[in-house]
Tab-separated table of C-alpha atoms in Angstrom:
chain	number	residue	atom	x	y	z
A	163	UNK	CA	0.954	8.979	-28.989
A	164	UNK	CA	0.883	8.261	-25.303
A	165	UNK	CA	3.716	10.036	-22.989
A	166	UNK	CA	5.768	9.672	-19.887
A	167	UNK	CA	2.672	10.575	-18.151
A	168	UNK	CA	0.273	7.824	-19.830
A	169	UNK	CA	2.751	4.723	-18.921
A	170	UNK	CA	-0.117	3.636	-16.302
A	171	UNK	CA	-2.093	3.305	-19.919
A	172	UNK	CA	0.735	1.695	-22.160
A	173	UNK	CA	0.466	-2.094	-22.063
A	174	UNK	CA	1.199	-4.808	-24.233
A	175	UNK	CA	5.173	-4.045	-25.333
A	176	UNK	CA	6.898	-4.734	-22.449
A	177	UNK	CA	9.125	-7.280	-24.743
A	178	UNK	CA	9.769	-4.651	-26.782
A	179	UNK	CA	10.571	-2.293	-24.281
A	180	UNK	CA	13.157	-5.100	-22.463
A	181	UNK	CA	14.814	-5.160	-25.661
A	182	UNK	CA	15.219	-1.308	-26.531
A	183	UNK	CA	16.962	-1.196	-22.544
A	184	UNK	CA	18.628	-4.478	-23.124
A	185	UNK	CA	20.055	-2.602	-26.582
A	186	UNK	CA	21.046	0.365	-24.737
A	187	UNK	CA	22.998	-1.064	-21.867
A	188	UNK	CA	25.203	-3.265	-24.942
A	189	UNK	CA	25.892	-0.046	-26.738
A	190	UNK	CA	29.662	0.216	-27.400
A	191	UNK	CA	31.483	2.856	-26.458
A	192	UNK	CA	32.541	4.340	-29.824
A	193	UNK	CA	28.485	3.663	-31.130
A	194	UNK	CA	26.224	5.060	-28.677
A	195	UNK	CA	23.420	5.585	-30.911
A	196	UNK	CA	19.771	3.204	-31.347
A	197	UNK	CA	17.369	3.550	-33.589
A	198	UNK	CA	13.609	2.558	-33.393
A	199	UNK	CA	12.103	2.387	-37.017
A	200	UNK	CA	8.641	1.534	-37.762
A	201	UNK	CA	6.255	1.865	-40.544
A	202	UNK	CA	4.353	5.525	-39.495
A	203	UNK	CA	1.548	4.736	-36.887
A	204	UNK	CA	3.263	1.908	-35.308
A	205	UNK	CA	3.974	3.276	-32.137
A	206	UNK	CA	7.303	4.205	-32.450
A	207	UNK	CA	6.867	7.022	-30.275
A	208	UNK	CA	4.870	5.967	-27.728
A	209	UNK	CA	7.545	2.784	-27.168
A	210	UNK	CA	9.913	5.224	-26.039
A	211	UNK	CA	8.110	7.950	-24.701
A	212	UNK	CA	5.410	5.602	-22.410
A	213	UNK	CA	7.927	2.795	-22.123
A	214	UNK	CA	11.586	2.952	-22.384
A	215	UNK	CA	11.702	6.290	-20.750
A	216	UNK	CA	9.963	5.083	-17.889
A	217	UNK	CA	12.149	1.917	-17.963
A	218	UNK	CA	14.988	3.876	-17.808
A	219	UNK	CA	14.015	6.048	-14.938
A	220	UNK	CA	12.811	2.996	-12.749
A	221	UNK	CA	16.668	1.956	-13.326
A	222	UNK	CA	15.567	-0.741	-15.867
A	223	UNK	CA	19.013	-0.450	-17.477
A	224	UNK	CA	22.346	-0.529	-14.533
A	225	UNK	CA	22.350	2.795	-13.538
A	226	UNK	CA	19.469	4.362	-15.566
A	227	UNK	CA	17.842	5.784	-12.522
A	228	UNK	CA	20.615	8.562	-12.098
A	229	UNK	CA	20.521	9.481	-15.866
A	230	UNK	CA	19.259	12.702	-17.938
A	231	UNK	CA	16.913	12.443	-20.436
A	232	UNK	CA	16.448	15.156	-23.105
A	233	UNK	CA	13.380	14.729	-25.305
A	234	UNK	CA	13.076	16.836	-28.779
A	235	UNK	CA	11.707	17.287	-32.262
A	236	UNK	CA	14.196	18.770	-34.980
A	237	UNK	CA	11.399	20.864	-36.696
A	238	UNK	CA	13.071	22.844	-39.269
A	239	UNK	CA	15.872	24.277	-37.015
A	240	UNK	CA	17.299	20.982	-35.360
A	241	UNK	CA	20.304	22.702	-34.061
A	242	UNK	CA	18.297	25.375	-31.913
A	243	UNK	CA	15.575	22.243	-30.806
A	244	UNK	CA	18.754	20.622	-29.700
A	245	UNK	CA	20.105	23.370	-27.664
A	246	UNK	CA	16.571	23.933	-26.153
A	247	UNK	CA	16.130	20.317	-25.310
A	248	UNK	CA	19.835	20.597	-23.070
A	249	UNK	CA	18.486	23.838	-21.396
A	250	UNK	CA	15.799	21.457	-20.009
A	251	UNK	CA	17.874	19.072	-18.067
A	252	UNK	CA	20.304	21.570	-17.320
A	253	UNK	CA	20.667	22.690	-13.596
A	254	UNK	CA	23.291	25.479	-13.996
A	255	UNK	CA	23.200	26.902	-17.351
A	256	UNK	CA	26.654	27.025	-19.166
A	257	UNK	CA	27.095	30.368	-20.854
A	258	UNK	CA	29.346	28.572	-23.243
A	259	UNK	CA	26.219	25.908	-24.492
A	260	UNK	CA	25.769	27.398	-27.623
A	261	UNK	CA	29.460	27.755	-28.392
A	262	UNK	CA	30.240	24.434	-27.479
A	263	UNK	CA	27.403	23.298	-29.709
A	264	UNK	CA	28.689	25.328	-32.492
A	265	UNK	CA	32.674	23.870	-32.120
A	266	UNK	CA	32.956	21.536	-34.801
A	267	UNK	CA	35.546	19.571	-32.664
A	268	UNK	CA	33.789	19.030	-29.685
A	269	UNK	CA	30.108	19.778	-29.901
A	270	UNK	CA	27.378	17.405	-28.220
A	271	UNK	CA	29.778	15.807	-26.420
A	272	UNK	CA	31.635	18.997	-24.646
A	273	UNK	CA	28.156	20.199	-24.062
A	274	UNK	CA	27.009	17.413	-22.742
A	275	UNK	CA	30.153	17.014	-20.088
A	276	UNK	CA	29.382	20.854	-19.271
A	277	UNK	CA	26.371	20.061	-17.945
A	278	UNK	CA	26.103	16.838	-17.218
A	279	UNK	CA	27.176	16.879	-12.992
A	280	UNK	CA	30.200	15.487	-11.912
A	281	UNK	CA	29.357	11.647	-10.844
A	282	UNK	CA	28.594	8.857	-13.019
A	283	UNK	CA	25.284	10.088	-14.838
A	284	UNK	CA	24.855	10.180	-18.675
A	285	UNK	CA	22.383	11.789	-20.413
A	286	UNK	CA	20.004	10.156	-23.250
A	287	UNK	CA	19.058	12.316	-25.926
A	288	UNK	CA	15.626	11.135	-27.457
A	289	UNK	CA	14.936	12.374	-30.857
A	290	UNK	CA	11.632	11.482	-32.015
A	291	UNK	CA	10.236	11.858	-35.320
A	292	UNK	CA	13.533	11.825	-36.817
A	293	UNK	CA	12.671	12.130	-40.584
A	294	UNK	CA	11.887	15.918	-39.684
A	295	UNK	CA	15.708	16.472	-40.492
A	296	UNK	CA	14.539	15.210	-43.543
A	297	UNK	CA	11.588	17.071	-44.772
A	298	UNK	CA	11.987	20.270	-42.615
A	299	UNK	CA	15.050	21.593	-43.100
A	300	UNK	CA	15.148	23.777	-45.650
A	301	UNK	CA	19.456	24.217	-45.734
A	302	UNK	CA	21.302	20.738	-46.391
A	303	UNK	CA	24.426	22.632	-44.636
A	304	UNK	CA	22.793	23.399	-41.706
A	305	UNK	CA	21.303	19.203	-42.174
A	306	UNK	CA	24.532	18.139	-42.378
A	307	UNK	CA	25.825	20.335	-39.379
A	308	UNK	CA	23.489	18.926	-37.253
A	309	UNK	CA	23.799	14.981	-38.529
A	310	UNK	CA	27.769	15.322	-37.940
A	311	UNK	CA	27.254	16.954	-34.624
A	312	UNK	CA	25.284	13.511	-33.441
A	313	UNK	CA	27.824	11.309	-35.323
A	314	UNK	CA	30.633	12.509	-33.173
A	315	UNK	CA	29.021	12.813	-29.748
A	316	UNK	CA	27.677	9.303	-30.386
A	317	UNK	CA	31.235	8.203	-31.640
A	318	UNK	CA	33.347	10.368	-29.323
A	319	UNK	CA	35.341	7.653	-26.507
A	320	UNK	CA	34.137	8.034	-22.543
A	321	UNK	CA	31.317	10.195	-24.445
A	322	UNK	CA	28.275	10.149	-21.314
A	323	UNK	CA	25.287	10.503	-24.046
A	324	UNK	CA	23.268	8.074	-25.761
A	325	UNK	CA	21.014	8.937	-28.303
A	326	UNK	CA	17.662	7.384	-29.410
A	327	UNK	CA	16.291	8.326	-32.639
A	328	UNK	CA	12.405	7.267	-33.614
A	329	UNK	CA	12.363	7.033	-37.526
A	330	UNK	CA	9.783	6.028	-39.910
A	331	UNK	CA	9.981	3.238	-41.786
A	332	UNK	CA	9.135	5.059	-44.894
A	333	UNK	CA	12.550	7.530	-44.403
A	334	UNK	CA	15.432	4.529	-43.713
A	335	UNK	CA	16.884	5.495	-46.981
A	336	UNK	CA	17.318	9.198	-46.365
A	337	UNK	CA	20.068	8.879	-43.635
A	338	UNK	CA	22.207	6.178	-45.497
A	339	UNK	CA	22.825	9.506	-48.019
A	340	UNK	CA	25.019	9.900	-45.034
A	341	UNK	CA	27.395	6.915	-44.384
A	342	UNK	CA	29.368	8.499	-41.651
């Protein structure tokens, strides 16, 4: 897959890249979430990785330039790829990440306004390879926990995060086991 660093290299989807932005500047307040799916191979990662991150850095989307992006992989422990992923665009740590994470109230989003500065930044939380949650974790609690935690941050009003989630094609029907 190419990367941030191989956008020089990445040509040929700038369409498609205009459209992911376009789709994440309309995002409604109480839906902040946008998912890429594609059939496995299709360059679902390198779209967002070698294009819309870029995009969104160069300001592409109204006010994209002053944004946080968090990149990560749920592997089999989602929750802790999560936290690690905030500990790298995080400035001044927050002793209280993990508990904030953990709070079934608040979550994402608290943790996300801890360390997000004070100005009008928001953070974009790119989770690639998505159907990981889905054939790596071995606990369906611990699934769950971490598939409710996005739900509300994505759903919570004034939240400051968007999420983009790269799925494959092949795994659509394993999050509709969870209509909320």
């Amino acid at each position: 897959a190419f990367d941030e660093a191989d956008t020089g290299y990445f040509f040929g989807r700038n369409a498609l890249i205009s459209q992911v932005c376009r789709r994440l500047a309309e995002l409604p307040p109480d839906s902040r979430l946008l998912t890429v799916v594609g059939p496995s191979g299709s360059g679902k990662s390198s779209l967002v990785r070698a294009g819309v991150i870029p995009a969104l850095r160069r300001g592409d989307v109204p006010g994209s330039e002053k944004w946080f992006i968090a990149r990560m992989l749920p592997g089999a422990f989602p929750l802790a790829e999560l936290e690690m992923a905030l500990l790298g665009v995080t400035f001044d740590v927050p002793d209280t990440l993990t508990t904030l994470l953990n709070d079934p109230r608040q979550g994402l989003a608290a943790a996300v306004k801890t360390i997000l500065p004070d100005d009008d930044s928001e953070l974009v939380l790119v989770i690639d390879q998505f159907e990981e949650v889905f054939t790596l974790v071995d606990f369906e609690d611990e699934r769950r926990a971490f598939l409710n935690m996005l739900q509300r941050a994505a759903t919570t009003p004034g939240s400051r995060l968007r999420i983009v989630i790269a799925l494959r094609a092949d795994f659509y029907d394993r999050p509709l086991v969870y209509p909320e």
